[in-house]
Amino acid sequence: MSLFGLGRNQRTFRPKKSAPSGSKLWISSIRYEYRWADGVQIKKPIEVSAPKYVEYLMDWIESQLDDESIFPQKLGASFPPNFKEVVKTIFKRLFRVYAHIYHSHFQKIVSLKEEAHLNTCFKHFILFTCEFGLIDKKELAPLQELIDSIIVPY
C-alpha cells in the first residue's frame, strides 16, 4: 500500500509499524517519516516533521494556485495540458494531511467536540475528489473505511 507515496521509488511518508500486519490497531500504532520534495527548491526528498511537511505543502499549493501558467486569471486564457495532473498532485498531498489528522489527532478533535466539522470538510473533499477522479484508489487506502461510509453505493 502506498499510503503517502510519490511513486514506486520515492515515498513521502514511510510507515513504521509497531503492530502485526492485519491488526485492527494499525491506526494508532503506525508512526511516519515525513519527506518533502517539490522538485524545484527541494529536488531530493528530505525528512521533515509533520508540521513542517504541512507548512511546505501549503506554501507549495499557494505557489501553484498563484502561478498563472497553471491557473490562468484572465478570461479566455487556456489551462495547460498538464492541468489535471497538477490538480491531482495537489489533492493527493492534501489527502495525506487528512490522513495524518485522522490517524494522529482525531482523539484530540473529538475531545474538542469538533469532529463534525472535520468530517464535513473531509466528506466534501472526498466527494469532489471522487467526482473528478483526482486521487487513485490505492492512495485512499488508509482512510478507505471512512470513505466507504461517505460514498454509499446507489
JSON list of C-alpha atoms in Angstrom, two decimals:
[
{"chain": "A", "resi": 1, "resn": "MET", "atom": "CA", "xyz": [0.00, 0.00, 0.00]},
{"chain": "A", "resi": 2, "resn": "SER", "atom": "CA", "xyz": [1.37, 3.40, -0.96]},
{"chain": "A", "resi": 3, "resn": "LEU", "atom": "CA", "xyz": [-0.17, 5.48, 1.81]},
{"chain": "A", "resi": 4, "resn": "PHE", "atom": "CA", "xyz": [1.75, 8.62, 1.14]},
{"chain": "A", "resi": 5, "resn": "GLY", "atom": "CA", "xyz": [3.85, 7.61, -1.83]},
{"chain": "A", "resi": 6, "resn": "LEU", "atom": "CA", "xyz": [5.05, 9.84, -4.58]},
{"chain": "A", "resi": 7, "resn": "GLY", "atom": "CA", "xyz": [5.80, 6.89, -6.77]},
{"chain": "A", "resi": 8, "resn": "ARG", "atom": "CA", "xyz": [7.25, 3.45, -6.72]},
{"chain": "A", "resi": 9, "resn": "ASN", "atom": "CA", "xyz": [10.76, 4.56, -5.85]},
{"chain": "A", "resi": 10, "resn": "GLN", "atom": "CA", "xyz": [10.02, 7.66, -3.78]},
{"chain": "A", "resi": 11, "resn": "ARG", "atom": "CA", "xyz": [7.86, 7.82, -0.74]},
{"chain": "A", "resi": 12, "resn": "THR", "atom": "CA", "xyz": [6.80, 10.94, 1.06]},
{"chain": "A", "resi": 13, "resn": "PHE", "atom": "CA", "xyz": [5.77, 9.04, 4.17]},
{"chain": "A", "resi": 14, "resn": "ARG", "atom": "CA", "xyz": [7.20, 5.74, 5.31]},
{"chain": "A", "resi": 15, "resn": "PRO", "atom": "CA", "xyz": [5.10, 3.75, 7.75]},
{"chain": "A", "resi": 16, "resn": "LYS", "atom": "CA", "xyz": [6.84, 2.26, 10.75]},
{"chain": "A", "resi": 17, "resn": "LYS", "atom": "CA", "xyz": [4.54, -0.42, 12.10]},
{"chain": "A", "resi": 18, "resn": "SER", "atom": "CA", "xyz": [4.73, -1.49, 15.68]},
{"chain": "A", "resi": 19, "resn": "ALA", "atom": "CA", "xyz": [1.72, -3.82, 15.46]},
{"chain": "A", "resi": 20, "resn": "PRO", "atom": "CA", "xyz": [1.48, -7.05, 13.47]},
{"chain": "A", "resi": 21, "resn": "SER", "atom": "CA", "xyz": [0.21, -6.63, 9.93]},
{"chain": "A", "resi": 22, "resn": "GLY", "atom": "CA", "xyz": [-3.51, -7.18, 9.62]},
{"chain": "A", "resi": 23, "resn": "SER", "atom": "CA", "xyz": [-4.08, -5.85, 13.12]},
{"chain": "A", "resi": 24, "resn": "LYS", "atom": "CA", "xyz": [-7.05, -3.50, 13.54]},
{"chain": "A", "resi": 25, "resn": "LEU", "atom": "CA", "xyz": [-4.85, -1.41, 15.85]},
{"chain": "A", "resi": 26, "resn": "TRP", "atom": "CA", "xyz": [-2.73, -0.14, 12.98]},
{"chain": "A", "resi": 27, "resn": "ILE", "atom": "CA", "xyz": [-4.23, 3.38, 13.05]},
{"chain": "A", "resi": 28, "resn": "SER", "atom": "CA", "xyz": [-2.86, 4.13, 16.48]},
{"chain": "A", "resi": 29, "resn": "SER", "atom": "CA", "xyz": [0.35, 2.15, 16.14]},
{"chain": "A", "resi": 30, "resn": "ILE", "atom": "CA", "xyz": [1.92, 3.49, 12.96]},
{"chain": "A", "resi": 31, "resn": "ARG", "atom": "CA", "xyz": [4.46, 6.28, 13.02]},
{"chain": "A", "resi": 32, "resn": "TYR", "atom": "CA", "xyz": [5.53, 8.02, 9.86]},
{"chain": "A", "resi": 33, "resn": "GLU", "atom": "CA", "xyz": [8.62, 9.62, 8.49]},
{"chain": "A", "resi": 34, "resn": "TYR", "atom": "CA", "xyz": [7.54, 12.69, 6.60]},
{"chain": "A", "resi": 35, "resn": "ARG", "atom": "CA", "xyz": [9.52, 13.52, 3.48]},
{"chain": "A", "resi": 36, "resn": "TRP", "atom": "CA", "xyz": [9.19, 16.58, 1.29]},
{"chain": "A", "resi": 37, "resn": "ALA", "atom": "CA", "xyz": [10.35, 17.42, -2.20]},
{"chain": "A", "resi": 38, "resn": "ASP", "atom": "CA", "xyz": [8.78, 19.96, -4.50]},
{"chain": "A", "resi": 39, "resn": "GLY", "atom": "CA", "xyz": [11.01, 19.22, -7.47]},
{"chain": "A", "resi": 40, "resn": "VAL", "atom": "CA", "xyz": [12.12, 22.85, -7.68]},
{"chain": "A", "resi": 41, "resn": "GLN", "atom": "CA", "xyz": [13.62, 24.19, -4.46]},
{"chain": "A", "resi": 42, "resn": "ILE", "atom": "CA", "xyz": [13.96, 20.77, -2.84]},
{"chain": "A", "resi": 43, "resn": "LYS", "atom": "CA", "xyz": [14.69, 18.21, -5.53]},
{"chain": "A", "resi": 44, "resn": "LYS", "atom": "CA", "xyz": [15.72, 15.28, -3.33]},
{"chain": "A", "resi": 45, "resn": "PRO", "atom": "CA", "xyz": [13.21, 14.34, -0.58]},
{"chain": "A", "resi": 46, "resn": "ILE", "atom": "CA", "xyz": [14.22, 15.50, 2.88]},
{"chain": "A", "resi": 47, "resn": "GLU", "atom": "CA", "xyz": [12.91, 14.18, 6.17]},
{"chain": "A", "resi": 48, "resn": "VAL", "atom": "CA", "xyz": [10.74, 16.73, 7.99]},
{"chain": "A", "resi": 49, "resn": "SER", "atom": "CA", "xyz": [8.34, 16.85, 10.91]},
{"chain": "A", "resi": 50, "resn": "ALA", "atom": "CA", "xyz": [4.61, 16.61, 10.21]},
{"chain": "A", "resi": 51, "resn": "PRO", "atom": "CA", "xyz": [4.06, 20.34, 10.91]},
{"chain": "A", "resi": 52, "resn": "LYS", "atom": "CA", "xyz": [6.95, 21.21, 8.57]},
{"chain": "A", "resi": 53, "resn": "TYR", "atom": "CA", "xyz": [5.50, 18.93, 5.86]},
{"chain": "A", "resi": 54, "resn": "VAL", "atom": "CA", "xyz": [2.16, 20.75, 6.13]},
{"chain": "A", "resi": 55, "resn": "GLU", "atom": "CA", "xyz": [3.94, 24.12, 6.02]},
{"chain": "A", "resi": 56, "resn": "TYR", "atom": "CA", "xyz": [5.89, 23.12, 2.89]},
{"chain": "A", "resi": 57, "resn": "LEU", "atom": "CA", "xyz": [2.71, 21.72, 1.34]},
{"chain": "A", "resi": 58, "resn": "MET", "atom": "CA", "xyz": [0.60, 24.82, 1.96]},
{"chain": "A", "resi": 59, "resn": "ASP", "atom": "CA", "xyz": [3.37, 27.07, 0.60]},
{"chain": "A", "resi": 60, "resn": "TRP", "atom": "CA", "xyz": [3.71, 24.82, -2.45]},
{"chain": "A", "resi": 61, "resn": "ILE", "atom": "CA", "xyz": [-0.05, 24.77, -3.08]},
{"chain": "A", "resi": 62, "resn": "GLU", "atom": "CA", "xyz": [-0.18, 28.55, -2.78]},
{"chain": "A", "resi": 63, "resn": "SER", "atom": "CA", "xyz": [2.62, 28.87, -5.33]},
{"chain": "A", "resi": 64, "resn": "GLN", "atom": "CA", "xyz": [0.73, 26.54, -7.70]},
{"chain": "A", "resi": 65, "resn": "LEU", "atom": "CA", "xyz": [-2.51, 28.50, -7.31]},
{"chain": "A", "resi": 66, "resn": "ASP", "atom": "CA", "xyz": [-0.69, 31.81, -7.85]},
{"chain": "A", "resi": 67, "resn": "ASP", "atom": "CA", "xyz": [1.06, 30.54, -10.98]},
{"chain": "A", "resi": 68, "resn": "GLU", "atom": "CA", "xyz": [-0.95, 31.97, -13.88]},
{"chain": "A", "resi": 69, "resn": "SER", "atom": "CA", "xyz": [0.58, 29.46, -16.27]},
{"chain": "A", "resi": 70, "resn": "ILE", "atom": "CA", "xyz": [-1.22, 26.73, -14.26]},
{"chain": "A", "resi": 71, "resn": "PHE", "atom": "CA", "xyz": [-4.32, 28.60, -13.02]},
{"chain": "A", "resi": 72, "resn": "PRO", "atom": "CA", "xyz": [-4.97, 31.35, -15.57]},
{"chain": "A", "resi": 73, "resn": "GLN", "atom": "CA", "xyz": [-6.52, 34.54, -14.21]},
{"chain": "A", "resi": 74, "resn": "LYS", "atom": "CA", "xyz": [-7.51, 36.18, -17.48]},
{"chain": "A", "resi": 75, "resn": "LEU", "atom": "CA", "xyz": [-10.84, 35.44, -19.12]},
{"chain": "A", "resi": 76, "resn": "GLY", "atom": "CA", "xyz": [-10.36, 33.21, -22.13]},
{"chain": "A", "resi": 77, "resn": "ALA", "atom": "CA", "xyz": [-6.84, 32.10, -21.16]},
{"chain": "A", "resi": 78, "resn": "SER", "atom": "CA", "xyz": [-6.36, 28.39, -21.62]},
{"chain": "A", "resi": 79, "resn": "PHE", "atom": "CA", "xyz": [-5.27, 25.90, -19.00]},
{"chain": "A", "resi": 80, "resn": "PRO", "atom": "CA", "xyz": [-2.05, 23.98, -19.57]},
{"chain": "A", "resi": 81, "resn": "PRO", "atom": "CA", "xyz": [-2.13, 20.40, -20.90]},
{"chain": "A", "resi": 82, "resn": "ASN", "atom": "CA", "xyz": [-0.88, 19.10, -17.53]},
{"chain": "A", "resi": 83, "resn": "PHE", "atom": "CA", "xyz": [-3.56, 20.96, -15.53]},
{"chain": "A", "resi": 84, "resn": "LYS", "atom": "CA", "xyz": [-5.35, 17.84, -14.28]},
{"chain": "A", "resi": 85, "resn": "GLU", "atom": "CA", "xyz": [-2.05, 16.25, -13.23]},
{"chain": "A", "resi": 86, "resn": "VAL", "atom": "CA", "xyz": [-1.14, 19.34, -11.18]},
{"chain": "A", "resi": 87, "resn": "VAL", "atom": "CA", "xyz": [-4.59, 19.33, -9.54]},
{"chain": "A", "resi": 88, "resn": "LYS", "atom": "CA", "xyz": [-4.30, 15.58, -8.85]},
{"chain": "A", "resi": 89, "resn": "THR", "atom": "CA", "xyz": [-0.95, 16.14, -7.13]},
{"chain": "A", "resi": 90, "resn": "ILE", "atom": "CA", "xyz": [-2.44, 18.92, -5.00]},
{"chain": "A", "resi": 91, "resn": "PHE", "atom": "CA", "xyz": [-5.36, 16.74, -3.97]},
{"chain": "A", "resi": 92, "resn": "LYS", "atom": "CA", "xyz": [-3.20, 13.68, -3.31]},
{"chain": "A", "resi": 93, "resn": "ARG", "atom": "CA", "xyz": [-0.99, 15.71, -1.00]},
{"chain": "A", "resi": 94, "resn": "LEU", "atom": "CA", "xyz": [-3.98, 17.32, 0.75]},
{"chain": "A", "resi": 95, "resn": "PHE", "atom": "CA", "xyz": [-5.41, 13.85, 1.34]},
{"chain": "A", "resi": 96, "resn": "ARG", "atom": "CA", "xyz": [-2.20, 12.99, 3.19]},
{"chain": "A", "resi": 97, "resn": "VAL", "atom": "CA", "xyz": [-2.92, 15.83, 5.60]},
{"chain": "A", "resi": 98, "resn": "TYR", "atom": "CA", "xyz": [-6.42, 14.50, 6.22]},
{"chain": "A", "resi": 99, "resn": "ALA", "atom": "CA", "xyz": [-4.98, 11.02, 6.77]},
{"chain": "A", "resi": 100, "resn": "HIS", "atom": "CA", "xyz": [-2.46, 12.41, 9.25]},
{"chain": "A", "resi": 101, "resn": "ILE", "atom": "CA", "xyz": [-5.18, 14.31, 11.12]},
{"chain": "A", "resi": 102, "resn": "TYR", "atom": "CA", "xyz": [-7.43, 11.26, 11.35]},
{"chain": "A", "resi": 103, "resn": "HIS", "atom": "CA", "xyz": [-4.59, 8.93, 12.31]},
{"chain": "A", "resi": 104, "resn": "SER", "atom": "CA", "xyz": [-2.73, 11.15, 14.75]},
{"chain": "A", "resi": 105, "resn": "HIS", "atom": "CA", "xyz": [-5.09, 13.82, 16.05]},
{"chain": "A", "resi": 106, "resn": "PHE", "atom": "CA", "xyz": [-8.66, 12.54, 15.86]},
{"chain": "A", "resi": 107, "resn": "GLN", "atom": "CA", "xyz": [-8.98, 11.85, 19.58]},
{"chain": "A", "resi": 108, "resn": "LYS", "atom": "CA", "xyz": [-7.96, 15.43, 20.34]},
{"chain": "A", "resi": 109, "resn": "ILE", "atom": "CA", "xyz": [-10.50, 16.70, 17.80]},
{"chain": "A", "resi": 110, "resn": "VAL", "atom": "CA", "xyz": [-13.19, 14.56, 19.46]},
{"chain": "A", "resi": 111, "resn": "SER", "atom": "CA", "xyz": [-12.21, 15.92, 22.89]},
{"chain": "A", "resi": 112, "resn": "LEU", "atom": "CA", "xyz": [-12.74, 19.42, 21.49]},
{"chain": "A", "resi": 113, "resn": "LYS", "atom": "CA", "xyz": [-16.11, 18.30, 20.07]},
{"chain": "A", "resi": 114, "resn": "GLU", "atom": "CA", "xyz": [-15.02, 19.40, 16.58]},
{"chain": "A", "resi": 115, "resn": "GLU", "atom": "CA", "xyz": [-15.22, 16.06, 14.75]},
{"chain": "A", "resi": 116, "resn": "ALA", "atom": "CA", "xyz": [-18.41, 17.05, 12.89]},
{"chain": "A", "resi": 117, "resn": "HIS", "atom": "CA", "xyz": [-16.54, 19.94, 11.27]},
{"chain": "A", "resi": 118, "resn": "LEU", "atom": "CA", "xyz": [-13.61, 17.74, 10.25]},
{"chain": "A", "resi": 119, "resn": "ASN", "atom": "CA", "xyz": [-15.92, 15.03, 8.95]},
{"chain": "A", "resi": 120, "resn": "THR", "atom": "CA", "xyz": [-17.97, 17.53, 6.92]},
{"chain": "A", "resi": 121, "resn": "CYS", "atom": "CA", "xyz": [-14.86, 19.05, 5.33]},
{"chain": "A", "resi": 122, "resn": "PHE", "atom": "CA", "xyz": [-13.48, 15.59, 4.57]},
{"chain": "A", "resi": 123, "resn": "LYS", "atom": "CA", "xyz": [-16.80, 14.45, 3.11]},
{"chain": "A", "resi": 124, "resn": "HIS", "atom": "CA", "xyz": [-16.87, 17.40, 0.68]},
{"chain": "A", "resi": 125, "resn": "PHE", "atom": "CA", "xyz": [-13.21, 16.82, -0.17]},
{"chain": "A", "resi": 126, "resn": "ILE", "atom": "CA", "xyz": [-13.79, 13.11, -0.92]},
{"chain": "A", "resi": 127, "resn": "LEU", "atom": "CA", "xyz": [-17.00, 13.64, -2.90]},
{"chain": "A", "resi": 128, "resn": "PHE", "atom": "CA", "xyz": [-15.25, 16.24, -5.08]},
{"chain": "A", "resi": 129, "resn": "THR", "atom": "CA", "xyz": [-12.19, 14.03, -5.42]},
{"chain": "A", "resi": 130, "resn": "CYS", "atom": "CA", "xyz": [-14.25, 11.03, -6.49]},
{"chain": "A", "resi": 131, "resn": "GLU", "atom": "CA", "xyz": [-16.47, 13.03, -8.84]},
{"chain": "A", "resi": 132, "resn": "PHE", "atom": "CA", "xyz": [-13.44, 14.20, -10.82]},
{"chain": "A", "resi": 133, "resn": "GLY", "atom": "CA", "xyz": [-11.13, 11.18, -10.31]},
{"chain": "A", "resi": 134, "resn": "LEU", "atom": "CA", "xyz": [-8.40, 13.20, -8.61]},
{"chain": "A", "resi": 135, "resn": "ILE", "atom": "CA", "xyz": [-6.83, 10.54, -6.37]},
{"chain": "A", "resi": 136, "resn": "ASP", "atom": "CA", "xyz": [-6.01, 6.95, -7.31]},
{"chain": "A", "resi": 137, "resn": "LYS", "atom": "CA", "xyz": [-7.93, 4.40, -5.24]},
{"chain": "A", "resi": 138, "resn": "LYS", "atom": "CA", "xyz": [-4.74, 2.87, -3.84]},
{"chain": "A", "resi": 139, "resn": "GLU", "atom": "CA", "xyz": [-3.79, 6.26, -2.36]},
{"chain": "A", "resi": 140, "resn": "LEU", "atom": "CA", "xyz": [-7.11, 6.36, -0.48]},
{"chain": "A", "resi": 141, "resn": "ALA", "atom": "CA", "xyz": [-6.50, 3.04, 1.28]},
{"chain": "A", "resi": 142, "resn": "PRO", "atom": "CA", "xyz": [-5.52, 4.48, 4.70]},
{"chain": "A", "resi": 143, "resn": "LEU", "atom": "CA", "xyz": [-8.98, 6.02, 5.14]},
{"chain": "A", "resi": 144, "resn": "GLN", "atom": "CA", "xyz": [-10.94, 3.57, 2.98]},
{"chain": "A", "resi": 145, "resn": "GLU", "atom": "CA", "xyz": [-13.32, 2.53, 5.79]},
{"chain": "A", "resi": 146, "resn": "LEU", "atom": "CA", "xyz": [-14.23, 6.15, 6.42]},
{"chain": "A", "resi": 147, "resn": "ILE", "atom": "CA", "xyz": [-14.55, 6.84, 2.68]},
{"chain": "A", "resi": 148, "resn": "ASP", "atom": "CA", "xyz": [-16.80, 3.81, 2.25]},
{"chain": "A", "resi": 149, "resn": "SER", "atom": "CA", "xyz": [-19.11, 5.23, 4.92]},
{"chain": "A", "resi": 150, "resn": "ILE", "atom": "CA", "xyz": [-19.28, 8.52, 2.98]},
{"chain": "A", "resi": 151, "resn": "ILE", "atom": "CA", "xyz": [-19.78, 7.12, -0.51]},
{"chain": "A", "resi": 152, "resn": "VAL", "atom": "CA", "xyz": [-22.87, 4.99, -0.30]},
{"chain": "A", "resi": 153, "resn": "PRO", "atom": "CA", "xyz": [-23.49, 2.96, -3.46]},
{"chain": "A", "resi": 154, "resn": "TYR", "atom": "CA", "xyz": [-26.91, 3.50, -5.06]}
]
